[in-house]
């Protein structure tokens, strides 16, 4: 799935920014969530709910990998049952 790979690429890019000191873990996490949410909402709009759910799950996982403290802050969109 091309959209899921895009979320992985954004996360990898943000991880590199964190490693180089150009961004904090929280900033990188927010960027991944922004991109992933945008893609998931677009997929949902076009009726691809299964793809939207998959994108939301990958977004949650990548955001948690970049910033583990984010997991403790609030429930993820997938866990809360909300469309991302």
PDB file of N, CA and C in Angstrom:
ATOM      1  N   UNK A   1       0.835  -1.171   0.000  1.00  0.00           N
ATOM      2  CA  UNK A   1       0.000   0.000   0.000  1.00  0.00           C
ATOM      3  C   UNK A   1       0.885   1.241   0.000  1.00  0.00           C
ATOM      4  N   UNK A   2       0.701   1.989  -1.037  1.00  0.00           N
ATOM      5  CA  UNK A   2       1.537   3.162  -1.240  1.00  0.00           C
ATOM      6  C   UNK A   2       1.362   4.203  -0.125  1.00  0.00           C
ATOM      7  N   UNK A   3       0.155   4.384   0.363  1.00  0.00           N
ATOM      8  CA  UNK A   3      -0.078   5.399   1.390  1.00  0.00           C
ATOM      9  C   UNK A   3       0.579   5.011   2.711  1.00  0.00           C
ATOM     10  N   UNK A   4       0.563   3.731   3.027  1.00  0.00           N
ATOM     11  CA  UNK A   4       1.210   3.273   4.253  1.00  0.00           C
ATOM     12  C   UNK A   4       2.723   3.439   4.139  1.00  0.00           C
ATOM     13  N   UNK A   5       3.269   3.138   2.976  1.00  0.00           N
ATOM     14  CA  UNK A   5       4.708   3.351   2.769  1.00  0.00           C
ATOM     15  C   UNK A   5       5.057   4.828   2.909  1.00  0.00           C
ATOM     16  N   UNK A   6       4.143   5.696   2.485  1.00  0.00           N
ATOM     17  CA  UNK A   6       4.393   7.134   2.620  1.00  0.00           C
ATOM     18  C   UNK A   6       4.503   7.511   4.099  1.00  0.00           C
ATOM     19  N   UNK A   7       3.632   6.967   4.936  1.00  0.00           N
ATOM     20  CA  UNK A   7       3.707   7.242   6.375  1.00  0.00           C
ATOM     21  C   UNK A   7       5.049   6.748   6.919  1.00  0.00           C
ATOM     22  N   UNK A   8       5.495   5.570   6.489  1.00  0.00           N
ATOM     23  CA  UNK A   8       6.799   5.053   6.922  1.00  0.00           C
ATOM     24  C   UNK A   8       7.931   5.978   6.477  1.00  0.00           C
ATOM     25  N   UNK A   9       7.853   6.495   5.256  1.00  0.00           N
ATOM     26  CA  UNK A   9       8.898   7.408   4.755  1.00  0.00           C
ATOM     27  C   UNK A   9       8.917   8.710   5.549  1.00  0.00           C
ATOM     28  N   UNK A  10       7.741   9.240   5.849  1.00  0.00           N
ATOM     29  CA  UNK A  10       7.672  10.468   6.654  1.00  0.00           C
ATOM     30  C   UNK A  10       8.275  10.209   8.029  1.00  0.00           C
ATOM     31  N   UNK A  11       7.948   9.068   8.624  1.00  0.00           N
ATOM     32  CA  UNK A  11       8.486   8.732   9.945  1.00  0.00           C
ATOM     33  C   UNK A  11      10.005   8.580   9.896  1.00  0.00           C
ATOM     34  N   UNK A  12      10.519   7.950   8.857  1.00  0.00           N
ATOM     35  CA  UNK A  12      11.971   7.790   8.721  1.00  0.00           C
ATOM     36  C   UNK A  12      12.650   9.148   8.561  1.00  0.00           C
ATOM     37  N   UNK A  13      12.035  10.013   7.786  1.00  0.00           N
ATOM     38  CA  UNK A  13      12.578  11.355   7.598  1.00  0.00           C
ATOM     39  C   UNK A  13      12.591  12.120   8.919  1.00  0.00           C
ATOM     40  N   UNK A  14      11.520  12.004   9.675  1.00  0.00           N
ATOM     41  CA  UNK A  14      11.444  12.692  10.963  1.00  0.00           C
ATOM     42  C   UNK A  14      12.432  12.100  11.963  1.00  0.00           C
ATOM     43  N   UNK A  15      12.626  10.789  11.922  1.00  0.00           N
ATOM     44  CA  UNK A  15      13.608  10.155  12.813  1.00  0.00           C
ATOM     45  C   UNK A  15      15.009  10.677  12.510  1.00  0.00           C
ATOM     46  N   UNK A  16      15.306  10.878  11.241  1.00  0.00           N
ATOM     47  CA  UNK A  16      16.603  11.437  10.854  1.00  0.00           C
ATOM     48  C   UNK A  16      16.746  12.865  11.364  1.00  0.00           C
ATOM     49  N   UNK A  17      15.660  13.624  11.315  1.00  0.00           N
ATOM     50  CA  UNK A  17      15.707  15.004  11.824  1.00  0.00           C
ATOM     51  C   UNK A  17      15.957  15.023  13.330  1.00  0.00           C
ATOM     52  N   UNK A  18      15.338  14.077  14.052  1.00  0.00           N
ATOM     53  CA  UNK A  18      15.559  13.990  15.499  1.00  0.00           C
ATOM     54  C   UNK A  18      17.014  13.607  15.773  1.00  0.00           C
ATOM     55  N   UNK A  19      17.520  12.634  15.030  1.00  0.00           N
ATOM     56  CA  UNK A  19      18.902  12.179  15.228  1.00  0.00           C
ATOM     57  C   UNK A  19      19.913  13.286  14.952  1.00  0.00           C
ATOM     58  N   UNK A  20      19.611  14.141  13.998  1.00  0.00           N
ATOM     59  CA  UNK A  20      20.544  15.224  13.665  1.00  0.00           C
ATOM     60  C   UNK A  20      20.355  16.453  14.550  1.00  0.00           C
ATOM     61  N   UNK A  21      19.313  16.450  15.363  1.00  0.00           N
ATOM     62  CA  UNK A  21      19.069  17.578  16.253  1.00  0.00           C
ATOM     63  C   UNK A  21      18.242  18.689  15.636  1.00  0.00           C
ATOM     64  N   UNK A  22      17.724  18.471  14.438  1.00  0.00           N
ATOM     65  CA  UNK A  22      16.910  19.490  13.771  1.00  0.00           C
ATOM     66  C   UNK A  22      15.489  19.565  14.320  1.00  0.00           C
ATOM     67  N   UNK A  23      15.047  18.517  15.013  1.00  0.00           N
ATOM     68  CA  UNK A  23      13.688  18.491  15.557  1.00  0.00           C
ATOM     69  C   UNK A  23      13.696  17.700  16.859  1.00  0.00           C
ATOM     70  N   UNK A  24      12.738  18.010  17.712  1.00  0.00           N
ATOM     71  CA  UNK A  24      12.580  17.227  18.933  1.00  0.00           C
ATOM     72  C   UNK A  24      11.704  16.017  18.629  1.00  0.00           C
ATOM     73  N   UNK A  25      11.686  15.074  19.548  1.00  0.00           N
ATOM     74  CA  UNK A  25      10.847  13.885  19.366  1.00  0.00           C
ATOM     75  C   UNK A  25       9.373  14.278  19.287  1.00  0.00           C
ATOM     76  N   UNK A  26       8.977  15.262  20.075  1.00  0.00           N
ATOM     77  CA  UNK A  26       7.579  15.706  20.054  1.00  0.00           C
ATOM     78  C   UNK A  26       7.222  16.350  18.714  1.00  0.00           C
ATOM     79  N   UNK A  27       8.134  17.142  18.169  1.00  0.00           N
ATOM     80  CA  UNK A  27       7.882  17.761  16.866  1.00  0.00           C
ATOM     81  C   UNK A  27       7.790  16.707  15.768  1.00  0.00           C
ATOM     82  N   UNK A  28       8.665  15.729  15.810  1.00  0.00           N
ATOM     83  CA  UNK A  28       8.648  14.660  14.812  1.00  0.00           C
ATOM     84  C   UNK A  28       7.367  13.846  14.919  1.00  0.00           C
ATOM     85  N   UNK A  29       6.969  13.553  16.129  1.00  0.00           N
ATOM     86  CA  UNK A  29       5.730  12.813  16.367  1.00  0.00           C
ATOM     87  C   UNK A  29       4.540  13.584  15.799  1.00  0.00           C
ATOM     88  N   UNK A  30       4.493  14.872  16.059  1.00  0.00           N
ATOM     89  CA  UNK A  30       3.392  15.701  15.560  1.00  0.00           C
ATOM     90  C   UNK A  30       3.361  15.733  14.037  1.00  0.00           C
ATOM     91  N   UNK A  31       4.525  15.781  13.411  1.00  0.00           N
ATOM     92  CA  UNK A  31       4.579  15.798  11.943  1.00  0.00           C
ATOM     93  C   UNK A  31       4.049  14.494  11.362  1.00  0.00           C
ATOM     94  N   UNK A  32       4.418  13.375  11.966  1.00  0.00           N
ATOM     95  CA  UNK A  32       3.926  12.076  11.491  1.00  0.00           C
ATOM     96  C   UNK A  32       2.416  11.989  11.676  1.00  0.00           C
ATOM     97  N   UNK A  33       1.927  12.449  12.806  1.00  0.00           N
ATOM     98  CA  UNK A  33       0.484  12.414  13.059  1.00  0.00           C
ATOM     99  C   UNK A  33      -0.253  13.300  12.062  1.00  0.00           C
ATOM    100  N   UNK A  34       0.289  14.477  11.782  1.00  0.00           N
ATOM    101  CA  UNK A  34      -0.336  15.379  10.805  1.00  0.00           C
ATOM    102  C   UNK A  34      -0.446  14.725   9.437  1.00  0.00           C
ATOM    103  N   UNK A  35       0.655  14.156   8.959  1.00  0.00           N
ATOM    104  CA  UNK A  35       0.654  13.523   7.639  1.00  0.00           C
ATOM    105  C   UNK A  35      -0.266  12.307   7.611  1.00  0.00           C
ATOM    106  N   UNK A  36      -0.145  11.461   8.620  1.00  0.00           N
ATOM    107  CA  UNK A  36      -0.959  10.248   8.660  1.00  0.00           C
ATOM    108  C   UNK A  36      -2.442  10.545   8.758  1.00  0.00           C
ATOM    109  N   UNK A  37      -2.788  11.528   9.571  1.00  0.00           N
ATOM    110  CA  UNK A  37      -4.192  11.902   9.715  1.00  0.00           C
ATOM    111  C   UNK A  37      -4.749  12.433   8.407  1.00  0.00           C
ATOM    112  N   UNK A  38      -3.980  13.251   7.735  1.00  0.00           N
ATOM    113  CA  UNK A  38      -4.417  13.790   6.450  1.00  0.00           C
ATOM    114  C   UNK A  38      -4.679  12.671   5.446  1.00  0.00           C
ATOM    115  N   UNK A  39      -3.768  11.710   5.371  1.00  0.00           N
ATOM    116  CA  UNK A  39      -3.952  10.590   4.447  1.00  0.00           C
ATOM    117  C   UNK A  39      -5.154   9.731   4.830  1.00  0.00           C
ATOM    118  N   UNK A  40      -5.322   9.477   6.129  1.00  0.00           N
ATOM    119  CA  UNK A  40      -6.438   8.646   6.583  1.00  0.00           C
ATOM    120  C   UNK A  40      -7.781   9.324   6.318  1.00  0.00           C
ATOM    121  N   UNK A  41      -7.854  10.617   6.561  1.00  0.00           N
ATOM    122  CA  UNK A  41      -9.099  11.347   6.302  1.00  0.00           C
ATOM    123  C   UNK A  41      -9.422  11.340   4.814  1.00  0.00           C
ATOM    124  N   UNK A  42      -8.414  11.506   3.988  1.00  0.00           N
ATOM    125  CA  UNK A  42      -8.628  11.466   2.540  1.00  0.00           C
ATOM    126  C   UNK A  42      -9.126  10.095   2.104  1.00  0.00           C
ATOM    127  N   UNK A  43      -8.518   9.037   2.621  1.00  0.00           N
ATOM    128  CA  UNK A  43      -8.962   7.676   2.279  1.00  0.00           C
ATOM    129  C   UNK A  43     -10.400   7.456   2.733  1.00  0.00           C
ATOM    130  N   UNK A  44     -10.718   7.933   3.923  1.00  0.00           N
ATOM    131  CA  UNK A  44     -12.085   7.795   4.444  1.00  0.00           C
ATOM    132  C   UNK A  44     -13.076   8.558   3.559  1.00  0.00           C
ATOM    133  N   UNK A  45     -12.702   9.742   3.136  1.00  0.00           N
ATOM    134  CA  UNK A  45     -13.560  10.563   2.280  1.00  0.00           C
ATOM    135  C   UNK A  45     -13.916   9.824   0.993  1.00  0.00           C
ATOM    136  N   UNK A  46     -12.954   9.102   0.451  1.00  0.00           N
ATOM    137  CA  UNK A  46     -13.192   8.378  -0.791  1.00  0.00           C
ATOM    138  C   UNK A  46     -13.771   6.986  -0.569  1.00  0.00           C
ATOM    139  N   UNK A  47     -14.186   6.692   0.658  1.00  0.00           N
ATOM    140  CA  UNK A  47     -14.876   5.441   0.945  1.00  0.00           C
ATOM    141  C   UNK A  47     -13.983   4.253   1.230  1.00  0.00           C
ATOM    142  N   UNK A  48     -12.712   4.476   1.398  1.00  0.00           N
ATOM    143  CA  UNK A  48     -11.780   3.379   1.666  1.00  0.00           C
ATOM    144  C   UNK A  48     -11.520   3.290   3.170  1.00  0.00           C
ATOM    145  N   UNK A  49     -12.551   2.901   3.910  1.00  0.00           N
ATOM    146  CA  UNK A  49     -12.441   2.870   5.368  1.00  0.00           C
ATOM    147  C   UNK A  49     -11.389   1.880   5.861  1.00  0.00           C
ATOM    148  N   UNK A  50     -11.247   0.741   5.187  1.00  0.00           N
ATOM    149  CA  UNK A  50     -10.240  -0.235   5.605  1.00  0.00           C
ATOM    150  C   UNK A  50      -8.829   0.325   5.437  1.00  0.00           C
ATOM    151  N   UNK A  51      -8.614   1.066   4.385  1.00  0.00           N
ATOM    152  CA  UNK A  51      -7.305   1.694   4.170  1.00  0.00           C
ATOM    153  C   UNK A  51      -7.089   2.810   5.191  1.00  0.00           C
ATOM    154  N   UNK A  52      -8.131   3.576   5.479  1.00  0.00           N
ATOM    155  CA  UNK A  52      -8.024   4.636   6.482  1.00  0.00           C
ATOM    156  C   UNK A  52      -7.653   4.055   7.842  1.00  0.00           C
ATOM    157  N   UNK A  53      -8.265   2.931   8.210  1.00  0.00           N
ATOM    158  CA  UNK A  53      -7.939   2.282   9.485  1.00  0.00           C
ATOM    159  C   UNK A  53      -6.491   1.796   9.506  1.00  0.00           C
ATOM    160  N   UNK A  54      -6.036   1.243   8.397  1.00  0.00           N
ATOM    161  CA  UNK A  54      -4.651   0.763   8.317  1.00  0.00           C
ATOM    162  C   UNK A  54      -3.668   1.928   8.432  1.00  0.00           C
ATOM    163  N   UNK A  55      -3.977   3.031   7.779  1.00  0.00           N
ATOM    164  CA  UNK A  55      -3.108   4.211   7.855  1.00  0.00           C
ATOM    165  C   UNK A  55      -3.076   4.743   9.284  1.00  0.00           C
ATOM    166  N   UNK A  56      -4.232   4.787   9.942  1.00  0.00           N
ATOM    167  CA  UNK A  56      -4.291   5.272  11.325  1.00  0.00           C
ATOM    168  C   UNK A  56      -3.467   4.381  12.250  1.00  0.00           C
ATOM    169  N   UNK A  57      -3.539   3.073  12.050  1.00  0.00           N
ATOM    170  CA  UNK A  57      -2.773   2.149  12.891  1.00  0.00           C
ATOM    171  C   UNK A  57      -1.268   2.342  12.687  1.00  0.00           C
ATOM    172  N   UNK A  58      -0.844   2.484  11.444  1.00  0.00           N
ATOM    173  CA  UNK A  58       0.581   2.700  11.157  1.00  0.00           C
ATOM    174  C   UNK A  58       1.028   4.047  11.713  1.00  0.00           C
ATOM    175  N   UNK A  59       0.179   5.047  11.587  1.00  0.00           N
ATOM    176  CA  UNK A  59       0.508   6.372  12.113  1.00  0.00           C
ATOM    177  C   UNK A  59       0.696   6.311  13.623  1.00  0.00           C
ATOM    178  N   UNK A  60      -0.212   5.634  14.321  1.00  0.00           N
ATOM    179  CA  UNK A  60      -0.084   5.482  15.775  1.00  0.00           C
ATOM    180  C   UNK A  60       1.223   4.785  16.140  1.00  0.00           C
ATOM    181  N   UNK A  61       1.526   3.714  15.440  1.00  0.00           N
ATOM    182  CA  UNK A  61       2.727   2.934  15.733  1.00  0.00           C
ATOM    183  C   UNK A  61       3.998   3.761  15.485  1.00  0.00           C
ATOM    184  N   UNK A  62       4.040   4.466  14.366  1.00  0.00           N
ATOM    185  CA  UNK A  62       5.229   5.269  14.045  1.00  0.00           C
ATOM    186  C   UNK A  62       5.371   6.452  15.002  1.00  0.00           C
ATOM    187  N   UNK A  63       4.259   7.076  15.362  1.00  0.00           N
ATOM    188  CA  UNK A  63       4.318   8.197  16.306  1.00  0.00           C
ATOM    189  C   UNK A  63       4.830   7.723  17.663  1.00  0.00           C
ATOM    190  N   UNK A  64       4.370   6.556  18.099  1.00  0.00           N
ATOM    191  CA  UNK A  64       4.822   6.008  19.377  1.00  0.00           C
ATOM    192  C   UNK A  64       6.302   5.631  19.321  1.00  0.00           C
ATOM    193  N   UNK A  65       6.758   5.181  18.171  1.00  0.00           N
ATOM    194  CA  UNK A  65       8.170   4.825  18.025  1.00  0.00           C
ATOM    195  C   UNK A  65       9.050   6.078  18.121  1.00  0.00           C
ATOM    196  N   UNK A  66       8.595   7.171  17.545  1.00  0.00           N
ATOM    197  CA  UNK A  66       9.370   8.410  17.580  1.00  0.00           C
ATOM    198  C   UNK A  66       9.344   9.071  18.950  1.00  0.00           C
ATOM    199  N   UNK A  67       8.208   8.992  19.622  1.00  0.00           N
ATOM    200  CA  UNK A  67       8.048   9.670  20.907  1.00  0.00           C
ATOM    201  C   UNK A  67       7.232   8.775  21.840  1.00  0.00           C
ATOM    202  N   UNK A  68       7.891   7.865  22.574  1.00  0.00           N
ATOM    203  CA  UNK A  68       7.160   6.934  23.441  1.00  0.00           C
ATOM    204  C   UNK A  68       6.274   7.629  24.473  1.00  0.00           C
ATOM    205  N   UNK A  69       6.622   8.841  24.877  1.00  0.00           N
ATOM    206  CA  UNK A  69       5.803   9.566  25.850  1.00  0.00           C
ATOM    207  C   UNK A  69       4.431   9.905  25.283  1.00  0.00           C
ATOM    208  N   UNK A  70       4.321   9.953  23.964  1.00  0.00           N
ATOM    209  CA  UNK A  70       3.044  10.269  23.324  1.00  0.00           C
ATOM    210  C   UNK A  70       1.991   9.219  23.658  1.00  0.00           C
ATOM    211  N   UNK A  71       2.402   7.977  23.816  1.00  0.00           N
ATOM    212  CA  UNK A  71       1.457   6.889  24.124  1.00  0.00           C
ATOM    213  C   UNK A  71       0.767   7.119  25.459  1.00  0.00           C
ATOM    214  N   UNK A  72       1.476   7.714  26.404  1.00  0.00           N
ATOM    215  CA  UNK A  72       0.922   7.925  27.732  1.00  0.00           C
ATOM    216  C   UNK A  72       0.035   9.159  27.809  1.00  0.00           C
ATOM    217  N   UNK A  73       0.125  10.031  26.816  1.00  0.00           N
ATOM    218  CA  UNK A  73      -0.583  11.308  26.865  1.00  0.00           C
ATOM    219  C   UNK A  73      -2.086  11.150  26.694  1.00  0.00           C
ATOM    220  N   UNK A  74      -2.509  10.369  25.720  1.00  0.00           N
ATOM    221  CA  UNK A  74      -3.929  10.192  25.455  1.00  0.00           C
ATOM    222  C   UNK A  74      -4.107   8.936  24.612  1.00  0.00           C
ATOM    223  N   UNK A  75      -5.317   8.404  24.565  1.00  0.00           N
ATOM    224  CA  UNK A  75      -5.509   7.200  23.747  1.00  0.00           C
ATOM    225  C   UNK A  75      -5.335   7.512  22.264  1.00  0.00           C
ATOM    226  N   UNK A  76      -4.829   6.541  21.546  1.00  0.00           N
ATOM    227  CA  UNK A  76      -4.639   6.727  20.112  1.00  0.00           C
ATOM    228  C   UNK A  76      -5.985   6.809  19.411  1.00  0.00           C
ATOM    229  N   UNK A  77      -5.990   7.322  18.197  1.00  0.00           N
ATOM    230  CA  UNK A  77      -7.228   7.436  17.426  1.00  0.00           C
ATOM    231  C   UNK A  77      -7.832   6.070  17.163  1.00  0.00           C
ATOM    232  N   UNK A  78      -6.996   5.071  16.903  1.00  0.00           N
ATOM    233  CA  UNK A  78      -7.499   3.724  16.644  1.00  0.00           C
ATOM    234  C   UNK A  78      -8.110   3.141  17.910  1.00  0.00           C
ATOM    235  N   UNK A  79      -7.435   3.302  19.048  1.00  0.00           N
ATOM    236  CA  UNK A  79      -7.936   2.755  20.305  1.00  0.00           C
ATOM    237  C   UNK A  79      -9.228   3.445  20.728  1.00  0.00           C
ATOM    238  N   UNK A  80      -9.353   4.719  20.437  1.00  0.00           N
ATOM    239  CA  UNK A  80     -10.544   5.471  20.820  1.00  0.00           C
ATOM    240  C   UNK A  80     -11.716   5.203  19.884  1.00  0.00           C
ATOM    241  N   UNK A  81     -11.444   4.560  18.757  1.00  0.00           N
ATOM    242  CA  UNK A  81     -12.509   4.249  17.812  1.00  0.00           C
ATOM    243  C   UNK A  81     -12.925   5.421  16.954  1.00  0.00           C
ATOM    244  N   UNK A  82     -12.106   6.448  16.922  1.00  0.00           N
ATOM    245  CA  UNK A  82     -12.421   7.632  16.123  1.00  0.00           C
ATOM    246  C   UNK A  82     -11.762   7.515  14.761  1.00  0.00           C
ATOM    247  N   UNK A  83     -12.396   8.047  13.729  1.00  0.00           N
ATOM    248  CA  UNK A  83     -11.694   8.089  12.446  1.00  0.00           C
ATOM    249  C   UNK A  83     -10.525   9.055  12.560  1.00  0.00           C
ATOM    250  N   UNK A  84      -9.414   8.678  12.021  1.00  0.00           N
ATOM    251  CA  UNK A  84      -8.211   9.513  12.135  1.00  0.00           C
ATOM    252  C   UNK A  84      -8.283  10.701  11.218  1.00  0.00           C
TER     253      UNK A  84
END
